Coordinates of C-alpha atoms and ligand atoms in Angstrom, one line a residue:
Chain A
M1 CA 0.0 0.0 0.0
A2 CA 1.3 3.4 -0.9
L3 CA 0.9 6.1 1.7
Q4 CA 0.0 9.7 1.0
P5 CA 3.3 11.5 0.1
E6 CA 5.0 13.5 2.8
R7 CA 7.8 16.0 2.7
H8 CA 9.6 14.6 5.8
V9 CA 8.4 12.2 8.5
L10 CA 9.6 12.7 12.1
V11 CA 9.2 9.8 14.5
V12 CA 9.6 10.6 18.2
F13 CA 9.6 7.9 20.8
P14 CA 11.4 7.5 24.2
H15 CA 12.5 3.9 24.0
P16 CA 14.4 1.7 21.5
D17 CA 11.7 -0.8 20.4
D18 CA 8.8 1.7 20.8
E19 CA 8.8 1.8 17.0
A20 CA 9.0 -1.9 16.4
F21 CA 5.5 -3.4 17.2
G22 CA 3.2 -0.6 16.0
V23 CA 5.1 1.7 13.6
S24 CA 8.0 0.0 11.9
G25 CA 5.9 -1.1 8.9
T26 CA 4.7 2.4 8.4
I27 CA 8.3 3.8 8.7
S28 CA 9.5 1.2 6.2
T29 CA 6.8 2.1 3.8
Y30 CA 7.8 5.8 3.9
V31 CA 11.4 4.9 3.5
N32 CA 10.7 2.6 0.5
Q33 CA 8.7 5.5 -1.1
G34 CA 11.7 7.7 -0.9
T35 CA 10.3 9.9 2.0
P36 CA 13.0 11.2 4.3
V37 CA 12.4 9.8 7.8
T38 CA 14.1 10.9 11.0
Y39 CA 13.8 8.8 14.1
A40 CA 14.5 10.7 17.4
C41 CA 14.8 8.2 20.2
L42 CA 15.0 9.9 23.5
T43 CA 16.6 7.2 25.7
L44 CA 18.5 3.9 25.3
G45 CA 16.0 1.9 27.4
E46 CA 18.5 1.8 30.2
M47 CA 15.9 0.6 32.7
G48 CA 14.6 -2.3 30.7
R49 CA 13.7 -5.3 32.9
N50 CA 14.2 -8.1 30.4
L51 CA 17.7 -9.2 31.4
G52 CA 17.1 -12.9 31.3
N53 CA 17.7 -15.6 34.0
P54 CA 20.5 -16.4 33.7
P55 CA 21.0 -12.8 32.7
F56 CA 22.5 -11.9 29.3
A57 CA 23.3 -8.3 30.4
T58 CA 23.6 -6.2 33.5
R59 CA 22.0 -2.9 34.4
E60 CA 25.2 -1.2 33.2
T61 CA 25.7 -3.1 29.9
L62 CA 22.0 -3.0 28.8
P63 CA 22.2 0.5 27.2
L64 CA 25.0 -0.7 24.9
V65 CA 23.0 -3.8 24.0
R66 CA 19.9 -1.8 23.2
K67 CA 21.8 0.9 21.3
K68 CA 23.1 -1.8 18.9
E69 CA 19.5 -3.2 18.6
L70 CA 18.2 0.3 17.8
I71 CA 20.8 0.7 15.1
A72 CA 19.9 -2.7 13.7
S73 CA 16.2 -1.9 13.7
C74 CA 16.9 1.3 11.7
E75 CA 18.9 -0.7 9.2
A76 CA 16.0 -3.2 8.9
M77 CA 13.6 -0.3 8.2
G78 CA 16.0 1.6 6.0
V79 CA 16.1 4.6 8.3
T80 CA 19.4 6.5 7.9
D81 CA 18.7 9.5 10.2
L82 CA 18.6 8.2 13.7
R83 CA 19.0 10.7 16.5
M84 CA 19.8 9.4 20.0
M85 CA 18.8 12.2 22.3
G86 CA 20.7 11.2 25.5
L87 CA 18.0 11.1 28.1
R88 CA 17.6 8.3 30.7
D89 CA 14.9 5.8 30.6
K90 CA 12.1 6.4 33.2
T91 CA 13.3 10.0 33.9
V92 CA 11.7 11.8 30.9
E93 CA 8.7 13.1 32.9
F94 CA 11.1 14.6 35.5
E95 CA 13.0 16.7 33.0
D96 CA 12.1 20.4 32.7
D97 CA 8.9 20.5 30.7
E98 CA 10.0 23.6 28.8
K99 CA 13.3 22.0 27.9
M100 CA 11.4 19.0 26.5
V101 CA 9.2 21.3 24.3
Q102 CA 12.4 23.0 23.1
M103 CA 14.0 19.7 22.1
M104 CA 10.9 19.0 19.9
T105 CA 10.8 22.5 18.6
D106 CA 14.5 22.3 17.6
L107 CA 13.8 19.0 15.7
I108 CA 10.8 20.5 13.9
D109 CA 12.7 23.7 13.0
E110 CA 15.6 21.7 11.6
L111 CA 13.6 19.1 9.7
N112 CA 10.4 20.8 8.7
P113 CA 8.4 17.6 8.9
S114 CA 4.9 17.4 7.3
L115 CA 4.1 14.4 9.6
I116 CA 5.1 13.6 13.1
I117 CA 4.5 10.1 14.6
T118 CA 4.5 9.8 18.4
F119 CA 2.3 8.6 21.2
Y120 CA -1.2 10.0 22.1
P121 CA -1.2 11.9 25.4
N122 CA -3.2 10.2 28.1
Y123 CA -3.4 7.0 26.2
A124 CA 0.3 5.9 26.1
V125 CA 0.6 4.0 29.4
H126 CA 4.3 4.4 30.2
P127 CA 5.3 7.7 31.9
D128 CA 8.1 8.3 29.4
H129 CA 5.6 7.8 26.5
E130 CA 3.2 10.3 28.1
A131 CA 6.0 12.9 28.7
T132 CA 7.2 12.5 25.1
A133 CA 3.7 12.9 23.7
R134 CA 3.1 16.0 25.8
A135 CA 6.3 17.6 24.6
V136 CA 5.5 16.9 20.9
V137 CA 1.9 18.2 21.2
R138 CA 3.1 21.3 23.0
A139 CA 5.8 22.1 20.4
V140 CA 3.3 21.7 17.5
R141 CA 0.6 23.7 19.3
R142 CA 2.9 26.7 19.4
M143 CA 3.1 26.7 15.6
P144 CA 0.6 28.7 13.5
V145 CA -2.3 26.3 12.7
E146 CA -1.7 26.4 8.9
Q147 CA 2.0 25.5 9.4
R148 CA 1.5 22.6 11.8
P149 CA 2.6 19.1 10.6
K150 CA 0.1 16.3 10.9
L151 CA 0.3 14.4 14.1
H152 CA -0.4 10.6 13.9
A153 CA -0.3 9.2 17.4
V154 CA -0.1 5.7 18.9
A155 CA -2.6 4.9 21.7
F156 CA -2.8 1.6 23.5
A157 CA -4.1 2.3 27.0
N158 CA -6.8 -0.1 28.2
N159 CA -9.4 2.8 27.9
T160 CA -8.4 3.9 24.4
G161 CA -11.6 2.6 22.8
E162 CA -13.8 4.4 25.3
G163 CA -11.8 7.7 25.1
L164 CA -10.8 7.9 21.4
G165 CA -13.0 5.3 19.6
E166 CA -11.5 3.7 16.5
P167 CA -8.2 4.9 14.9
D168 CA -8.8 7.0 11.8
I169 CA -5.5 6.0 10.2
V170 CA -5.1 2.4 9.3
N171 CA -2.0 1.6 7.2
N172 CA -1.8 -1.7 5.4
I173 CA 1.8 -2.8 5.8
R174 CA 1.6 -6.3 4.4
D175 CA 4.1 -5.5 1.7
V176 CA 6.8 -4.6 4.2
R177 CA 6.2 -7.3 6.7
E178 CA 9.7 -8.7 6.3
Q179 CA 11.1 -5.3 7.2
K180 CA 8.8 -5.1 10.2
L181 CA 9.8 -8.6 11.3
G182 CA 13.4 -7.4 10.9
S183 CA 12.8 -4.5 13.2
M184 CA 11.1 -6.7 15.8
R185 CA 14.0 -9.2 15.6
A186 CA 16.5 -6.5 15.9
H187 CA 15.1 -5.7 19.4
I188 CA 15.5 -9.3 20.4
S189 CA 16.3 -8.5 24.0
Q190 CA 12.9 -7.0 24.4
T191 CA 10.8 -8.9 21.9
A192 CA 11.9 -12.5 22.2
W193 CA 8.9 -13.5 24.3
M194 CA 6.5 -11.7 22.0
L195 CA 7.9 -13.2 18.9
E196 CA 7.7 -16.7 20.5
E197 CA 4.1 -16.2 21.6
N198 CA 3.2 -15.0 18.1
E199 CA 4.8 -18.1 16.4
K200 CA 2.6 -20.3 18.5
R201 CA -0.5 -18.3 17.7
L202 CA 0.4 -18.3 14.0
E203 CA 0.7 -22.0 14.1
A204 CA -2.6 -22.3 15.9
G205 CA -4.1 -20.3 13.0
E206 CA -5.3 -17.4 15.1
P207 CA -6.1 -14.5 12.8
E208 CA -5.0 -12.0 15.5
A209 CA -1.4 -13.2 15.0
E210 CA -1.5 -12.0 11.4
N211 CA -3.0 -8.7 12.3
W212 CA 0.0 -6.8 13.5
L213 CA 1.9 -7.9 10.4
T214 CA -0.8 -6.5 8.3
Y215 CA -2.1 -3.3 9.8
E216 CA -0.7 -0.3 11.9
R217 CA -3.2 2.0 13.4
F218 CA -2.9 5.7 14.5
F219 CA -5.1 8.5 15.8
S220 CA -4.9 11.9 14.2
Y221 CA -4.4 14.3 17.1
R222 CA -7.6 16.0 18.0
W223 CA -6.8 19.6 18.4
H224 CA -10.4 20.4 19.2
E225 CA -10.1 18.0 22.2
D226 CA -6.6 19.1 23.2
F227 CA -5.3 17.3 26.3
E228 CA -4.7 20.6 28.1
E229 CA -6.0 24.1 27.9
Q230 CA -2.5 25.7 27.6
F231 CA 1.1 25.2 28.6
Chain B
M1 CA 26.6 -12.5 36.1
E2 CA 26.9 -15.5 38.3
I3 CA 24.6 -17.0 40.9
V4 CA 25.5 -15.5 44.3
Q5 CA 28.2 -17.4 46.2
I6 CA 27.9 -16.1 49.7
E7 CA 31.6 -16.3 50.7
K8 CA 32.8 -14.6 47.5
L9 CA 30.1 -11.9 47.6
Q10 CA 30.8 -11.3 51.3
Q11 CA 34.5 -10.7 50.6
L12 CA 33.6 -8.2 47.8
L13 CA 31.3 -6.3 50.1
N14 CA 34.1 -6.2 52.7
S15 CA 36.5 -4.8 50.1
F16 CA 34.3 -1.7 49.5
A17 CA 33.7 -0.9 53.2
N18 CA 35.0 2.3 54.7
K19 CA 35.6 3.9 51.3
D20 CA 33.7 6.6 49.4
V21 CA 31.5 4.6 47.0
Y22 CA 28.7 5.4 44.6
I23 CA 25.5 3.5 44.9
H24 CA 22.8 2.4 42.4
L25 CA 19.7 1.0 44.0
E26 CA 16.5 0.2 42.3
T27 CA 13.4 -1.9 42.9
T28 CA 10.7 -2.2 40.2
N29 CA 7.8 -4.2 39.0
G30 CA 7.9 -2.5 35.7
A31 CA 6.1 0.5 34.2
Y32 CA 3.4 -1.7 32.7
A33 CA 2.5 -3.7 35.8
S34 CA -0.9 -2.0 36.3
H35 CA -1.5 -1.8 32.6
F36 CA -1.4 -5.6 32.3
N37 CA -3.2 -6.1 35.6
E38 CA -5.2 -3.2 37.0
K39 CA -5.2 -4.8 40.4
V40 CA -1.4 -4.4 40.8
F41 CA -0.3 -1.5 42.9
N42 CA 2.8 -0.3 41.1
A43 CA 5.6 0.8 43.3
G44 CA 9.3 1.1 43.0
A45 CA 12.3 3.3 43.9
F46 CA 15.5 4.3 42.2
I47 CA 18.7 6.1 43.2
R48 CA 21.8 6.4 41.2
N49 CA 25.2 7.8 42.0
V50 CA 24.6 8.7 45.6
K51 CA 27.9 8.8 47.4
L52 CA 28.3 7.2 50.8
Q53 CA 30.5 5.2 53.1
Y54 CA 29.4 2.0 54.8
E55 CA 31.2 0.4 57.8
L56 CA 29.6 -3.0 57.5
G57 CA 28.2 -4.9 54.5
K58 CA 26.5 -8.2 54.8
V59 CA 24.8 -10.8 52.5
T60 CA 22.4 -13.2 54.2
A61 CA 22.1 -16.9 53.5
D62 CA 18.5 -17.0 52.4
V63 CA 17.9 -17.5 48.7
P64 CA 17.2 -15.0 47.1
H65 CA 19.6 -13.1 49.3
R66 CA 19.3 -9.9 51.2
V67 CA 22.2 -7.4 51.2
G68 CA 22.5 -4.7 53.8
L69 CA 25.0 -1.9 54.2
K70 CA 25.3 -0.3 57.7
M71 CA 26.4 3.4 57.6
A72 CA 27.4 5.7 60.4
H73 CA 23.9 7.2 60.4
G74 CA 21.7 4.9 58.5
W75 CA 21.1 1.9 56.2
V76 CA 20.9 0.7 52.7
Y77 CA 19.4 -2.7 51.9
A78 CA 18.1 -4.7 49.0
Q79 CA 16.2 -8.0 49.0
G80 CA 15.8 -10.5 46.2
I81 CA 19.4 -10.6 45.1
T82 CA 20.2 -13.7 42.9
H83 CA 23.2 -12.7 40.8
Y84 CA 26.4 -10.7 41.1
E85 CA 29.6 -9.9 39.2
I86 CA 32.6 -7.6 39.4
D87 CA 32.6 -5.9 36.0
E88 CA 35.6 -4.8 33.9
Q89 CA 35.5 -1.4 35.7
N90 CA 35.8 -3.1 39.1
R91 CA 32.3 -2.3 40.1
L92 CA 30.2 -4.7 42.2
L93 CA 27.0 -5.3 40.4
M94 CA 24.2 -7.3 42.2
A95 CA 20.8 -8.0 40.8
G96 CA 17.7 -10.0 41.5
H97 CA 16.1 -11.6 38.4
D98 CA 12.6 -13.1 38.8
Y99 CA 11.3 -16.4 37.5
D100 CA 10.6 -14.8 34.1
G101 CA 14.1 -13.4 33.7
K102 CA 13.0 -9.8 34.5
L103 CA 15.0 -7.6 36.8
A104 CA 13.3 -7.0 40.1
V105 CA 16.0 -5.4 42.1
A106 CA 19.6 -4.1 41.6
L107 CA 22.2 -2.9 44.0
E108 CA 25.5 -1.7 42.6
I109 CA 28.6 -0.3 44.4
S110 CA 31.5 1.5 42.7
E111 CA 34.4 3.7 43.6
T112 CA 33.8 5.8 40.5
P113 CA 30.5 7.3 39.4
F114 CA 28.2 5.3 37.2
T115 CA 27.3 6.8 33.8
Y116 CA 24.4 9.3 33.7
Ligands
ZN1 ZN1 8.3 2.5 25.4

């Protein structure tokens, strides 16, 4: 499936692997279409809990493991502009809020994206996801309405259906499923159990198991229902 | 990392006593705990690169182990420790990994600061 042409796509997530499950197919599709894609990843997932038993990494070596995985995932998707922003996992919400907005504003000013992909505020579960989403929305809100890039947001909180209904953007990514699997496999320290589960479900013929290799879903940010009055 | 051997770990704890050391201590049940199960009360704590001196460090025999550091005016302890190692920077890394291979607790001691 060809996606609507974009000038530049900016993807902003806090953790290596945030892109893998829900967005890597969409990213790959844009790359394959020749759209410039920048992936800004705020942390190296330093606080990840999947260390194995017996452990394959320590709290101190995990960031290096995950940095390599992030680079490998970008190679699988074909992303050549990866920005590692140097924050620490699980601390994003405690950073100065204005500094976070400025980080996003700087990226937007430099790259002039026509589309930004990030999380949906209040529906993103992890505190780092929420803090990232807030910063992106605030940075875009400061722009004149007619200059704002589109905002496609990932929502997966348990109450997403009640709050947001059905996603309005559904990308068919079947053609790039090998690239998506490549991204998932690149993050093997985090995705091993999920890939294993999925193998079983595929073998059992469960249609759900095919689903994430076929569709990726986003919500256009609803400025008329902004998550806050002002910042 | 290796499974805790009490005598060896005790020796290592002794070797850092009465020195300025940097501590990393964390307990966690994961940021997603109450997403996957809304009945889970999610709690945890994290400190990194706090400098202190302890006069006595002790690992207990129970498995998983408890490790306590007695300071002049207070205490540090961790419970659930299963593994340890001295890494190439001579830091004592201790961690507790649960039955699913997820980190549940970490206590680390170093004479030089840990990274950011
Ligand atoms: Zn994440």
